[in-house]
Coordinates of C-alpha atoms and ligand atoms in Angstrom, one line a residue:
Chain B
X597 CA 28.7 -39.8 -59.5
X598 CA 25.0 -39.1 -59.7
X599 CA 24.8 -37.4 -56.3
X600 CA 27.3 -34.6 -57.2
X601 CA 25.8 -31.2 -56.4
X602 CA 24.9 -29.2 -59.5
X603 CA 25.2 -25.9 -57.9
X604 CA 27.0 -24.7 -54.8
X605 CA 25.3 -23.3 -51.7
X606 CA 24.4 -19.6 -52.1
X607 CA 27.4 -17.4 -51.3
X608 CA 27.2 -14.2 -49.5
X609 CA 27.0 -11.8 -52.4
X610 CA 29.2 -9.1 -51.1
X611 CA 32.1 -11.3 -50.1
X612 CA 31.9 -12.9 -53.6
X613 CA 31.9 -9.5 -55.3
X614 CA 34.9 -8.4 -53.3
X615 CA 36.8 -11.6 -54.1
X616 CA 35.9 -11.1 -57.8
X617 CA 37.0 -7.5 -57.7
X618 CA 40.4 -8.5 -56.1
X619 CA 40.9 -11.2 -58.7
X620 CA 40.2 -8.8 -61.5
X621 CA 42.2 -5.9 -60.2
X622 CA 45.5 -7.7 -60.6
X623 CA 46.6 -6.5 -63.9
X624 CA 50.4 -6.8 -64.0
X625 CA 51.3 -9.2 -66.8
X626 CA 54.3 -11.5 -65.9
X627 CA 57.1 -11.8 -68.4
X628 CA 56.4 -14.3 -71.1
X629 CA 57.3 -18.0 -70.4
X630 CA 60.3 -19.2 -72.3
X631 CA 60.0 -22.1 -74.8
X632 CA 61.6 -24.6 -72.4
X633 CA 59.6 -23.6 -69.4
X634 CA 56.4 -23.8 -71.5
X635 CA 57.3 -27.2 -72.8
X636 CA 58.1 -28.5 -69.3
X637 CA 54.8 -27.1 -68.0
X638 CA 53.1 -29.3 -70.5
X639 CA 55.2 -32.2 -69.4
X640 CA 54.0 -31.5 -65.9
X641 CA 50.5 -31.7 -67.1
X642 CA 51.1 -35.1 -68.5
X643 CA 52.4 -36.3 -65.2
X644 CA 49.3 -35.1 -63.4
X645 CA 47.2 -37.0 -65.9
X646 CA 49.0 -40.2 -65.1
X647 CA 48.4 -39.5 -61.5
X648 CA 44.6 -38.9 -61.9
X649 CA 44.0 -41.4 -64.6
X650 CA 46.3 -44.3 -63.9
X651 CA 43.8 -46.6 -65.7
X652 CA 45.3 -45.4 -69.0
X653 CA 48.7 -46.7 -68.0
X654 CA 47.2 -50.0 -66.7
X655 CA 45.3 -50.5 -70.0
X656 CA 48.4 -50.7 -72.0
X657 CA 50.4 -52.6 -69.5
X658 CA 47.9 -55.3 -68.8
X659 CA 47.9 -56.9 -72.3
X660 CA 51.6 -57.4 -72.5
X661 CA 51.7 -58.6 -68.9
X662 CA 49.1 -61.2 -69.8
X663 CA 51.2 -62.1 -72.9
X664 CA 54.2 -62.5 -70.7
X665 CA 52.5 -64.8 -68.3
X666 CA 50.7 -66.8 -71.0
X667 CA 53.6 -67.3 -73.3
X668 CA 56.1 -68.0 -70.6
X669 CA 54.1 -70.6 -68.8
X670 CA 52.0 -72.0 -71.6
X671 CA 54.4 -72.1 -74.5
X672 CA 57.8 -71.6 -72.9
X673 CA 58.5 -75.2 -72.5
X674 CA 57.5 -76.1 -76.0
X675 CA 59.3 -73.1 -77.7
X676 CA 62.5 -72.9 -75.7
X677 CA 62.7 -76.2 -73.8
X678 CA 62.0 -74.6 -70.4
X679 CA 59.9 -71.7 -69.1
X680 CA 62.8 -70.0 -67.4
X681 CA 64.9 -70.1 -70.5
X682 CA 62.1 -68.8 -72.6
X683 CA 61.5 -66.0 -70.1
X684 CA 65.1 -64.8 -70.6
X685 CA 64.3 -64.6 -74.4
X686 CA 60.8 -63.1 -74.1
X687 CA 61.1 -60.4 -71.5
X688 CA 63.0 -57.8 -73.5
X689 CA 60.5 -58.3 -76.3
X690 CA 57.5 -57.8 -73.9
X691 CA 59.2 -54.7 -72.6
X692 CA 59.3 -53.3 -76.2
X693 CA 55.7 -54.3 -76.8
X694 CA 54.5 -52.6 -73.7
X695 CA 56.2 -49.3 -74.3
X696 CA 55.3 -49.2 -78.0
X697 CA 51.6 -49.7 -77.1
X698 CA 51.9 -46.8 -74.7
X699 CA 53.1 -44.6 -77.6
X700 CA 49.6 -44.9 -79.2
X701 CA 48.3 -42.9 -76.3
X702 CA 50.4 -39.9 -77.2
X703 CA 48.2 -39.6 -80.3
X704 CA 45.0 -40.4 -78.4
X705 CA 45.7 -37.7 -75.8
X706 CA 46.4 -35.1 -78.5
X707 CA 43.3 -36.0 -80.4
X708 CA 41.3 -35.7 -77.1
X709 CA 42.7 -32.2 -76.6
X710 CA 41.6 -31.2 -80.0
X711 CA 38.1 -32.7 -79.9
X712 CA 37.5 -31.1 -76.5
X713 CA 38.7 -27.7 -77.5
X714 CA 41.6 -27.6 -75.0
X715 CA 44.0 -27.1 -77.9
X716 CA 42.2 -23.9 -78.9
X717 CA 43.1 -22.4 -75.6
X718 CA 46.7 -23.4 -75.9
X719 CA 46.9 -22.1 -79.4
X720 CA 45.6 -18.8 -78.3
X721 CA 48.3 -18.3 -75.6
X722 CA 51.4 -16.3 -76.2
X723 CA 53.8 -19.3 -76.0
X724 CA 56.2 -21.1 -78.2
X725 CA 53.9 -22.8 -80.6
X726 CA 55.2 -26.4 -80.5
X727 CA 55.4 -26.3 -76.7
X728 CA 52.2 -28.4 -76.1
X729 CA 53.5 -31.1 -78.4
X730 CA 57.1 -31.2 -77.2
X731 CA 55.9 -31.1 -73.6
X732 CA 53.4 -33.9 -74.1
X733 CA 56.0 -36.1 -75.8
X734 CA 58.5 -35.4 -73.0
X735 CA 55.8 -36.2 -70.4
X736 CA 55.0 -39.4 -72.2
X737 CA 58.6 -40.6 -71.9
X738 CA 58.0 -40.7 -68.1
X739 CA 55.0 -42.9 -68.8
X740 CA 57.1 -45.1 -70.9
X741 CA 59.6 -45.4 -68.1
X742 CA 56.8 -46.3 -65.7
X743 CA 55.4 -49.0 -68.0
X744 CA 58.9 -50.4 -68.6
X745 CA 59.6 -50.6 -64.9
X746 CA 56.4 -52.5 -64.3
X747 CA 57.4 -55.1 -66.9
X748 CA 60.9 -55.5 -65.7
X749 CA 59.9 -55.8 -62.1
X750 CA 57.4 -58.5 -63.0
X751 CA 60.0 -60.3 -65.0
X752 CA 62.5 -60.2 -62.1
X753 CA 59.8 -61.7 -59.9
X754 CA 59.2 -64.5 -62.4
X755 CA 62.9 -65.3 -62.6
X756 CA 64.3 -63.0 -65.3
X757 CA 68.1 -63.0 -64.6
X758 CA 69.9 -60.9 -67.3
X759 CA 73.6 -61.5 -67.7
X760 CA 74.4 -57.8 -67.9
X761 CA 72.9 -57.0 -64.5
X762 CA 71.3 -53.7 -63.5
X763 CA 73.4 -51.6 -65.9
X764 CA 72.4 -53.7 -68.8
X765 CA 68.7 -53.6 -67.9
X766 CA 68.7 -49.9 -67.5
X767 CA 70.5 -49.4 -70.8
X768 CA 67.9 -51.6 -72.5
X769 CA 65.1 -49.6 -70.9
X770 CA 66.7 -46.3 -72.0
X771 CA 67.0 -47.6 -75.6
X772 CA 63.4 -48.7 -75.7
X773 CA 62.3 -45.3 -74.4
X774 CA 64.4 -43.4 -76.9
X775 CA 62.9 -45.4 -79.7
X776 CA 59.4 -44.9 -78.3
X777 CA 60.1 -41.1 -78.3
X778 CA 60.7 -41.4 -82.1
X779 CA 57.6 -43.6 -82.6
X780 CA 55.3 -41.4 -80.6
X781 CA 55.7 -38.7 -83.3
X782 CA 54.1 -41.1 -85.7
X783 CA 51.1 -41.4 -83.4
X784 CA 50.8 -37.6 -82.8
X785 CA 50.7 -37.3 -86.6
X786 CA 47.9 -39.9 -86.6
X787 CA 46.2 -38.0 -83.7
X788 CA 46.1 -34.9 -85.8
X789 CA 44.6 -36.7 -88.8
X790 CA 41.9 -38.7 -87.2
X791 CA 38.4 -37.6 -86.2
X792 CA 38.1 -39.1 -82.8
X793 CA 40.3 -40.5 -80.0
X794 CA 38.9 -44.0 -80.5
X795 CA 39.8 -43.9 -84.2
X796 CA 43.4 -43.0 -83.2
X797 CA 43.4 -45.9 -80.8
X798 CA 42.1 -48.4 -83.4
X799 CA 44.4 -47.2 -86.1
X800 CA 47.4 -47.3 -83.7
X801 CA 46.7 -50.8 -82.5
X802 CA 45.9 -52.1 -85.9
X803 CA 49.3 -51.0 -87.2
X804 CA 51.2 -52.1 -84.2
X805 CA 49.7 -55.6 -83.7
X806 CA 51.0 -57.1 -87.0
X807 CA 54.3 -55.4 -86.6
X808 CA 54.6 -56.8 -83.1
X809 CA 53.7 -60.3 -84.1
X810 CA 55.8 -60.3 -87.2
X811 CA 58.9 -59.5 -85.2
X812 CA 61.3 -61.6 -83.1
X813 CA 59.5 -60.8 -79.9
X814 CA 58.0 -64.3 -79.4
X815 CA 60.0 -66.7 -81.6
X816 CA 63.4 -67.0 -83.1
X817 CA 62.8 -65.9 -86.8
X818 CA 65.1 -68.7 -88.1
X819 CA 62.3 -71.1 -87.5
X820 CA 59.9 -69.2 -89.8
X821 CA 59.2 -69.7 -93.5
X822 CA 61.6 -67.7 -95.8
X823 CA 59.3 -64.7 -96.8
X824 CA 58.2 -64.2 -93.2
X825 CA 61.7 -64.4 -91.9
X826 CA 62.8 -61.8 -94.4
X827 CA 60.0 -59.4 -93.2
X828 CA 60.9 -60.0 -89.6
X829 CA 64.5 -59.2 -90.5
X830 CA 63.7 -55.7 -91.8
X831 CA 61.0 -54.9 -89.2
X832 CA 62.5 -52.0 -87.0
X833 CA 60.8 -53.5 -84.0
X834 CA 62.9 -56.6 -84.4
X835 CA 66.0 -54.4 -84.5
X836 CA 64.9 -52.8 -81.3
X837 CA 64.2 -56.1 -79.6
X838 CA 67.5 -57.6 -80.7
X839 CA 69.4 -54.6 -79.4
X840 CA 67.5 -54.6 -76.1
X841 CA 68.1 -58.3 -75.6
X842 CA 71.8 -57.9 -76.4
X843 CA 72.1 -55.0 -74.0
X844 CA 70.5 -57.0 -71.2
X845 CA 72.6 -60.0 -72.0
X846 CA 75.8 -57.9 -72.2
X847 CA 76.6 -58.7 -75.9
X848 CA 75.3 -55.6 -77.7
X849 CA 77.2 -54.5 -80.7
X850 CA 77.7 -50.9 -81.7
X851 CA 76.2 -51.7 -85.1
X852 CA 72.9 -53.0 -83.7
X853 CA 72.6 -49.9 -81.4
X854 CA 73.4 -47.5 -84.2
X855 CA 70.7 -49.1 -86.4
X856 CA 68.0 -48.6 -83.7
X857 CA 69.1 -45.1 -82.9
X858 CA 69.2 -44.1 -86.5
X859 CA 65.7 -45.5 -87.0
X860 CA 64.5 -43.5 -84.0
X861 CA 66.2 -40.4 -85.4
X862 CA 64.6 -41.0 -88.8
X863 CA 61.1 -41.3 -87.3
X864 CA 61.7 -38.1 -85.3
X865 CA 63.1 -36.3 -88.3
X866 CA 60.1 -37.1 -90.5
X867 CA 57.2 -37.2 -88.1
X868 CA 58.1 -34.5 -85.6
X869 CA 58.1 -31.7 -88.2
X870 CA 55.0 -33.3 -89.8
X871 CA 53.2 -33.2 -86.5
X872 CA 54.2 -29.6 -85.9
X873 CA 53.2 -28.6 -89.4
X874 CA 49.7 -30.3 -89.1
X875 CA 49.3 -28.8 -85.6
X876 CA 50.0 -25.3 -86.8
X877 CA 47.8 -25.6 -89.9
X878 CA 44.9 -27.1 -88.0
X879 CA 42.0 -26.1 -90.2
Chain T
X1435 CA 48.4 6.5 -83.3
X1436 CA 46.4 4.1 -81.1
X1437 CA 43.1 3.3 -82.6
X1438 CA 40.0 3.8 -80.4
X1439 CA 38.7 0.5 -81.8
X1440 CA 39.5 -2.8 -80.1
X1441 CA 38.7 -4.7 -83.3
X1442 CA 38.5 -3.5 -86.9
X1443 CA 37.7 -6.2 -89.4
X1444 CA 37.0 -5.7 -93.0
X1445 CA 35.9 -8.2 -95.6
X1446 CA 36.8 -11.4 -93.5
X1447 CA 36.1 -14.5 -95.5
X1448 CA 36.6 -18.2 -94.5
X1449 CA 35.5 -21.2 -96.4
X1450 CA 35.5 -24.8 -95.4
X1451 CA 35.3 -26.9 -98.6
X1452 CA 32.3 -25.5 -100.4
X1453 CA 30.8 -23.9 -97.2
X1454 CA 31.4 -20.2 -97.0
X1455 CA 31.3 -20.1 -93.2
X1456 CA 32.2 -16.4 -93.1
X1457 CA 31.4 -14.4 -96.2
X1458 CA 32.7 -10.8 -96.0
X1459 CA 32.4 -9.7 -92.4
X1460 CA 33.2 -6.1 -91.3
X1461 CA 33.3 -5.2 -87.7
X1462 CA 34.2 -2.1 -85.7
X1463 CA 34.3 -2.9 -82.0
X1464 CA 34.9 0.0 -79.6
X1465 CA 37.2 -0.4 -76.7
X1466 CA 35.9 -1.0 -73.1
X1467 CA 32.5 -2.4 -73.9
X1468 CA 30.7 -5.6 -74.6
X1469 CA 30.1 -6.2 -78.3
X1470 CA 27.6 -8.9 -79.1
X1471 CA 27.7 -11.1 -82.2
X1472 CA 24.3 -12.6 -82.5
X1473 CA 23.3 -15.4 -84.8
X1474 CA 21.8 -18.8 -85.1
X1475 CA 23.6 -22.2 -85.3
X1476 CA 26.0 -22.2 -88.2
X1477 CA 25.9 -18.5 -88.8
X1478 CA 29.7 -18.3 -88.6
X1479 CA 30.1 -16.8 -85.1
X1480 CA 32.7 -19.3 -83.9
X1481 CA 34.6 -19.0 -87.2
X1482 CA 34.8 -15.2 -86.8
X1483 CA 36.1 -15.5 -83.3
X1484 CA 38.7 -18.2 -84.3
X1485 CA 40.0 -15.9 -87.0
X1486 CA 40.2 -12.9 -84.6
X1487 CA 41.9 -15.0 -81.9
X1488 CA 44.5 -16.0 -84.5
X1489 CA 43.5 -19.7 -84.5
X1490 CA 42.4 -19.6 -88.2
X1491 CA 43.8 -17.7 -91.0
X1492 CA 41.2 -15.8 -93.0
X1493 CA 41.0 -16.7 -96.7
X1494 CA 40.5 -13.0 -97.5
X1495 CA 40.0 -9.7 -95.8
X1496 CA 42.0 -8.4 -92.8
X1497 CA 41.6 -7.5 -89.2
X1498 CA 43.4 -5.6 -86.5
X1499 CA 42.9 -6.5 -82.9
X1500 CA 44.1 -3.9 -80.4
X1501 CA 46.0 -2.3 -83.2
X1502 CA 47.8 -5.5 -84.3
X1503 CA 47.3 -7.4 -87.6
X1504 CA 45.8 -10.8 -86.9
X1505 CA 48.0 -12.5 -89.4
X1506 CA 51.3 -10.6 -89.5
X1507 CA 51.3 -9.8 -85.8
X1508 CA 49.5 -12.9 -84.5
X1509 CA 51.9 -13.3 -81.6
X1510 CA 51.3 -9.8 -80.3
X1511 CA 47.6 -10.3 -80.5
X1512 CA 47.9 -13.5 -78.5
X1513 CA 49.7 -11.6 -75.8
X1514 CA 46.7 -9.3 -75.3
X1515 CA 43.6 -11.4 -75.7
X1516 CA 42.1 -14.5 -74.2
X1517 CA 39.6 -16.9 -75.6
X1518 CA 36.8 -18.7 -73.9
X1519 CA 35.8 -21.1 -76.6
X1520 CA 32.4 -22.6 -77.2
X1521 CA 33.4 -25.9 -75.7
X1522 CA 34.5 -25.2 -72.2
X1523 CA 38.2 -25.7 -72.9
X1524 CA 39.4 -27.0 -69.6
X1525 CA 41.2 -30.2 -69.0
X1526 CA 38.8 -32.9 -67.6
X1527 CA 41.6 -35.0 -66.2
X1528 CA 43.0 -32.3 -64.0
X1529 CA 41.6 -30.6 -60.9
X1530 CA 40.2 -27.1 -61.2
X1531 CA 43.2 -25.8 -59.3
X1532 CA 45.7 -27.6 -61.5
X1533 CA 44.0 -26.2 -64.6
X1534 CA 44.5 -22.7 -63.4
X1535 CA 48.1 -23.4 -62.2
X1536 CA 48.9 -24.8 -65.6
X1537 CA 47.7 -21.6 -67.3
X1538 CA 49.5 -19.4 -64.8
X1539 CA 52.8 -21.2 -65.5
X1540 CA 52.3 -21.0 -69.3
X1541 CA 51.6 -17.3 -69.0
X1542 CA 54.9 -16.7 -67.2
X1543 CA 54.1 -16.8 -63.5
X1544 CA 56.5 -18.7 -61.2
X1545 CA 55.1 -21.8 -59.6
X1546 CA 54.4 -20.0 -56.4
X1547 CA 52.7 -17.0 -58.1
X1548 CA 50.7 -19.4 -60.3
X1549 CA 49.4 -21.2 -57.2
X1550 CA 48.5 -17.9 -55.5
X1551 CA 46.7 -16.7 -58.6
X1552 CA 44.8 -20.0 -58.9
X1553 CA 43.6 -19.8 -55.3
X1554 CA 42.6 -16.2 -55.7
X1555 CA 40.5 -17.0 -58.8
X1556 CA 39.0 -20.1 -57.3
X1557 CA 37.8 -18.0 -54.4
X1558 CA 36.5 -15.3 -56.7
X1559 CA 34.5 -17.8 -58.9
X1560 CA 33.0 -19.7 -56.0
X1561 CA 35.1 -22.8 -56.7
X1562 CA 37.1 -23.0 -53.5
X1563 CA 35.4 -26.2 -52.3
X1564 CA 35.7 -27.8 -55.7
X1565 CA 39.3 -26.8 -56.2
X1566 CA 40.8 -30.2 -55.6
X1567 CA 38.1 -32.2 -57.6
X1568 CA 38.7 -33.4 -61.2
X1569 CA 37.0 -31.2 -63.7
X1570 CA 35.1 -34.1 -65.2
X1571 CA 33.1 -34.2 -62.0
X1572 CA 32.1 -30.6 -62.3
X1573 CA 28.6 -29.4 -63.1
X1574 CA 28.1 -27.4 -66.3
X1575 CA 28.0 -24.1 -64.4
X1576 CA 31.2 -24.9 -62.5
X1577 CA 33.0 -25.8 -65.7
X1578 CA 32.0 -22.6 -67.3
X1579 CA 33.1 -20.5 -64.4
X1580 CA 36.4 -22.3 -64.3
X1581 CA 36.7 -21.8 -68.1
X1582 CA 36.1 -18.1 -67.6
X1583 CA 38.6 -18.0 -64.7
X1584 CA 41.1 -19.7 -66.9
X1585 CA 40.7 -16.9 -69.4
X1586 CA 41.6 -14.2 -66.9
X1587 CA 44.6 -15.8 -65.2
X1588 CA 46.2 -12.7 -66.7
X1589 CA 43.5 -10.1 -67.1
X1590 CA 43.3 -9.6 -70.9
X1591 CA 42.7 -6.4 -72.7
X1592 CA 40.2 -8.2 -74.9
X1593 CA 38.3 -11.3 -74.2
X1594 CA 36.5 -13.5 -76.7
X1595 CA 33.5 -15.3 -75.2
X1596 CA 31.8 -17.9 -77.4
X1597 CA 28.3 -18.7 -76.2
X1598 CA 29.3 -18.7 -72.5
X1599 CA 25.9 -19.6 -71.2
X1600 CA 24.5 -22.1 -73.6
X1601 CA 23.3 -25.0 -71.6
X1602 CA 23.5 -23.3 -68.2
X1603 CA 20.6 -22.9 -65.8
X1604 CA 19.4 -19.4 -65.1
X1605 CA 21.3 -19.1 -61.9
X1606 CA 24.7 -20.1 -63.4
X1607 CA 23.9 -17.9 -66.4
X1608 CA 23.4 -14.9 -64.0
X1609 CA 26.8 -15.7 -62.4
X1610 CA 28.5 -15.7 -65.7
X1611 CA 26.8 -12.4 -66.6
X1612 CA 28.0 -10.8 -63.4
X1613 CA 31.5 -11.9 -64.1
X1614 CA 31.4 -10.4 -67.6
X1615 CA 30.0 -7.1 -66.2
X1616 CA 32.8 -7.0 -63.6
X1617 CA 35.4 -7.6 -66.3
X1618 CA 34.1 -4.8 -68.4
X1619 CA 33.9 -2.6 -65.3
X1620 CA 37.7 -2.8 -65.0
X1621 CA 38.2 -2.0 -68.6
X1622 CA 38.4 -5.2 -70.6
X1623 CA 36.6 -5.2 -74.0
X1624 CA 34.5 -8.3 -74.5
X1625 CA 33.4 -9.8 -77.8
X1626 CA 30.4 -12.0 -77.0
X1627 CA 28.9 -14.5 -79.4
X1628 CA 25.5 -15.7 -78.5
X1629 CA 22.3 -17.2 -79.9
X1630 CA 20.2 -15.4 -77.4
X1631 CA 18.8 -12.0 -78.0
X1632 CA 18.1 -11.8 -74.3
X1633 CA 21.8 -12.3 -73.5
X1634 CA 23.0 -9.8 -76.0
X1635 CA 20.4 -7.4 -74.7
X1636 CA 21.5 -7.9 -71.1
X1637 CA 25.2 -7.5 -71.7
X1638 CA 26.0 -5.9 -75.0
X1639 CA 26.4 -2.2 -75.8
X1640 CA 26.3 -2.9 -79.5
X1641 CA 25.3 -5.9 -81.5
X1642 CA 26.1 -7.3 -84.9
X1643 CA 23.5 -9.8 -86.1
X1644 CA 25.1 -12.3 -88.4
X1645 CA 23.5 -14.9 -90.6
X1646 CA 25.0 -17.2 -93.2
X1647 CA 28.4 -15.6 -92.8
X1648 CA 27.2 -12.0 -93.3
X1649 CA 26.5 -9.2 -90.9
X1650 CA 22.8 -8.3 -91.6
X1651 CA 22.3 -5.7 -89.0
X1652 CA 24.4 -3.7 -86.6
X1653 CA 23.5 -1.2 -83.8
X1654 CA 22.5 -0.8 -80.2
X1655 CA 20.2 -3.4 -78.7
X1656 CA 17.5 -0.8 -78.4
X1657 CA 17.6 0.1 -82.1
X1658 CA 17.6 -3.6 -83.2
X1659 CA 14.7 -4.4 -81.0
X1660 CA 12.8 -1.3 -82.2
X1661 CA 13.1 -2.6 -85.7
X1662 CA 11.1 -5.7 -84.7
X1663 CA 8.8 -4.1 -82.1
X1664 CA 8.8 -4.8 -78.4
X1665 CA 7.7 -8.4 -78.7
X1666 CA 4.3 -9.9 -78.4
X1667 CA 1.4 -10.2 -76.1
X1668 CA 0.3 -13.8 -75.7
X1669 CA -3.2 -14.3 -74.3
X1670 CA -5.0 -17.6 -73.4
X1671 CA -8.7 -17.6 -72.7
X1672 CA -10.6 -20.1 -70.5
X1673 CA -12.4 -21.5 -73.6
X1674 CA -12.3 -21.1 -77.4
X1675 CA -15.8 -19.6 -77.7
X1676 CA -14.7 -15.9 -77.2
X1677 CA -11.5 -16.0 -79.1
X1678 CA -12.8 -14.1 -82.2
X1679 CA -14.2 -11.4 -80.0
X1680 CA -10.9 -11.1 -78.1
X1681 CA -9.0 -10.9 -81.3
X1682 CA -11.2 -8.0 -82.5
X1683 CA -10.7 -6.1 -79.2
X1684 CA -6.9 -6.6 -79.1
X1685 CA -6.5 -5.6 -82.7
X1686 CA -8.4 -2.5 -82.1
X1687 CA -6.6 -1.6 -78.9
X1688 CA -3.2 -2.2 -80.3
X1689 CA -3.7 -1.1 -83.9
X1690 CA -2.5 -4.3 -85.4
X1691 CA -3.8 -7.7 -86.4
X1692 CA -4.0 -10.4 -83.8
X1693 CA -2.7 -13.8 -84.7
X1694 CA -4.6 -17.0 -83.8
X1695 CA -2.4 -19.7 -82.3
X1696 CA -2.7 -23.4 -82.9
X1697 CA -4.3 -23.7 -79.4
X1698 CA -8.0 -22.8 -80.1
X1699 CA -8.1 -20.7 -76.9
X1700 CA -4.9 -18.7 -77.5
X1701 CA -3.9 -15.7 -79.6
X1702 CA -1.1 -13.2 -79.8
X1703 CA -0.6 -9.6 -80.9
X1704 CA 2.6 -7.8 -81.7
X1705 CA 3.3 -5.0 -79.2
X1706 CA 5.2 -1.8 -79.5
X1707 CA 4.3 -0.4 -76.1
X1708 CA 4.0 -2.3 -72.9
X1709 CA 1.6 0.3 -71.3
X1710 CA -1.0 -0.1 -74.1
X1711 CA -0.7 -3.9 -73.9
X1712 CA -1.6 -3.8 -70.2
X1713 CA -4.6 -1.6 -70.9
X1714 CA -5.7 -4.0 -73.6
X1715 CA -5.5 -6.9 -71.2
X1716 CA -7.5 -5.0 -68.6
X1717 CA -10.1 -4.3 -71.3
X1718 CA -10.4 -8.0 -72.1
X1719 CA -10.9 -8.8 -68.5
X1720 CA -13.5 -6.1 -68.0
X1721 CA -15.4 -7.5 -71.0
X1722 CA -15.7 -10.8 -69.1
X1723 CA -14.2 -12.9 -71.9
X1724 CA -12.6 -15.3 -69.3
X1725 CA -8.8 -14.8 -69.2
X1726 CA -6.8 -17.9 -68.3
X1727 CA -3.3 -16.3 -68.7
X1728 CA -1.4 -13.7 -70.5
X1729 CA 2.3 -12.8 -71.0
X1730 CA 4.3 -10.1 -72.7
X1731 CA 7.3 -11.8 -74.4
X1732 CA 10.4 -10.2 -75.8
X1733 CA 10.9 -10.7 -79.5
X1734 CA 12.6 -14.0 -79.9
X1735 CA 15.7 -14.3 -82.0
X1736 CA 13.5 -16.0 -84.6
X1737 CA 11.3 -12.9 -84.8
X1738 CA 14.4 -10.6 -85.1
X1739 CA 15.6 -12.8 -87.9
X1740 CA 12.3 -13.0 -89.6
X1741 CA 12.1 -9.2 -89.5
X1742 CA 15.7 -8.6 -90.6
X1743 CA 16.1 -11.3 -93.3
X1744 CA 12.6 -12.3 -94.3
X1745 CA 13.5 -15.9 -93.6
X1746 CA 13.4 -17.8 -90.3
X1747 CA 16.6 -18.5 -88.5
X1748 CA 17.5 -22.1 -89.3
X1749 CA 20.7 -24.0 -89.4
X1750 CA 22.2 -23.9 -92.7
X1751 CA 22.4 -27.3 -94.4
X1752 CA 26.1 -28.4 -94.3
Ligands
LIG3103 N1 36.5 -26.9 -89.2 C1 35.4 -26.9 -90.0 N2 35.3 -27.7 -91.1 C2 34.3 -27.6 -91.9 N3 33.2 -26.8 -91.7 C3 33.2 -26.0 -90.7 C4 34.3 -26.0 -89.8 N4 34.0 -25.0 -88.8 C5 32.8 -24.5 -89.1 N5 32.3 -25.1 -90.3 C6 31.1 -24.7 -90.9 O1 31.0 -23.3 -91.0 C7 29.7 -22.8 -90.8 C8 29.8 -21.8 -89.6 O2 30.2 -22.5 -88.4 P1 30.4 -21.8 -87.1 O3 30.9 -22.8 -86.1 O4 31.3 -20.6 -87.3 O5 29.0 -21.3 -86.7 P2 28.4 -20.7 -85.3 O6 27.7 -19.5 -85.7 O7 29.5 -20.6 -84.3 O8 27.3 -21.8 -84.9 P3 26.9 -22.4 -83.5 O9 25.9 -21.5 -82.9 O10 26.3 -23.7 -83.8 O11 28.1 -22.5 -82.7 C9 28.9 -24.1 -90.4 O12 28.2 -24.4 -91.6 C10 29.9 -25.1 -90.1 O13 29.4 -26.4 -90.4
LIG3104 MG1 29.8 -21.6 -82.6

């Protein structure tokens, strides 16, 4: 806003001096914050950012929502015979797409903190060193849940009627969020390697887009040419979509779930330590 | 045995690629005072601070901060110092109050205590009305005050201040200076990096001048300034025709050569003594040479550099 005042009205000098004196005279140092408390405080910070900058959440939700509307009503009839039948197939995939795009912002936020110097302050505090990272990723899971809820609600309005009911839908959402937790470590790693927040955003979207399209989100892979079908088959995003769909339809197998969970665990096992390592050794 | 020094650094070195950002810096900073580190862009000030605040590991050399080794006892150091970085490191997407509560919680206050502390600081720093506004809508001066407030949520024993007034208007600058003085008044040691001789002069008890990663001079502000003189008398005449005569008179009155400026009606003379300068000006005016303006300027950082290094202060090519 161009009319924001640049300085405040002059304050009575004595009152100001007294207030400053009081503020400075408090010298008792509280006991150090524990690791969990510090991490949760960073999670709290993430929540407040969602509250103050809801656009960021909207940005990542709007594209998948447009996809959902467009694919359902434009191609649904052609691909699956009817729009309502296609919606049952598409919605779990759109849910995955939405939440995975939200993951990119974990890296963007971290990079923003570094370029703005906020990380320097955090790193100079006497706290558990990975707390800012762990807290941010925990806070991000709340964002994933919000994004997932938006998609599911929209689907229900459009006529999504999953066979497994509320329980199945919730289970599907939890699975997607767990996978997203693993994937967000990939983007925090990217966030520590790139020079600017927009570079992180571009790199993230450029990797995710092909993986999203070469998955079983939009079409049944058995209709694809052989090589493509093979790729879709090994794409972890396809595994996640299959498991989510099955959970919502009430036909999930332990094997499909175990595959997704182990992929999430593998991503976490590799990229969480890598993120922490890069974060500690920043310059 | 507790050392009387807040910071003892010897032979600190840090390179980035082929740039030797810090090239063997020794520092001895006494407790309870403001110690200025003065240098031009790229001199290595920020890099020194980042090493001392345990954000960067030195390539060579060692330092103790409040008696603790910055590498081996980094965590102990972090518990005693606070950093106000060159970029006002506050979170743009939170309100001022939320920023302070965040730090209060991280430093170990309960939520209630953190809120109380935040309100106390907001009042002390003239930010009460702006408390609920997002920091991205703050003016430069407000941001800086919040940044300093964030550094004293728990009053530190030692505070690193990296160019706290760069880009601020004179009024905001004075406010920051007052805060620094109040902090020192209650016993905090401040390490202040600055590009402004004036700022170091106002605040610092001792100054280290650094250039190209090395300390090139150290001492009290008075001694440093004495080494380059008091500054210069700048005189502008109504017209160019009497300049030669004015130069002669000033040179004689002040015992040193006057320099002719690019402006054909202006000239300047180095000055050691303000009294003699004022007499010289009075003499010019009595002689009827037509005085348009005159001023007595402090030596600029450029002049200090020129005097100390023999080369002008300029940003090192990266
Ligand atoms: N992370 C980094 N990577 C590469 N080079 C760096 C890095 N940090 C600093 N440098 C280089 O080290 C030198 C010293 O930089 P430094 O930031 O310490 O200077 P400074 O005195 O703080 O300057 P300024 O007044 O501009 O803040 C510069 O040449 C700078 O380009
Ligand atoms: Mg600097």
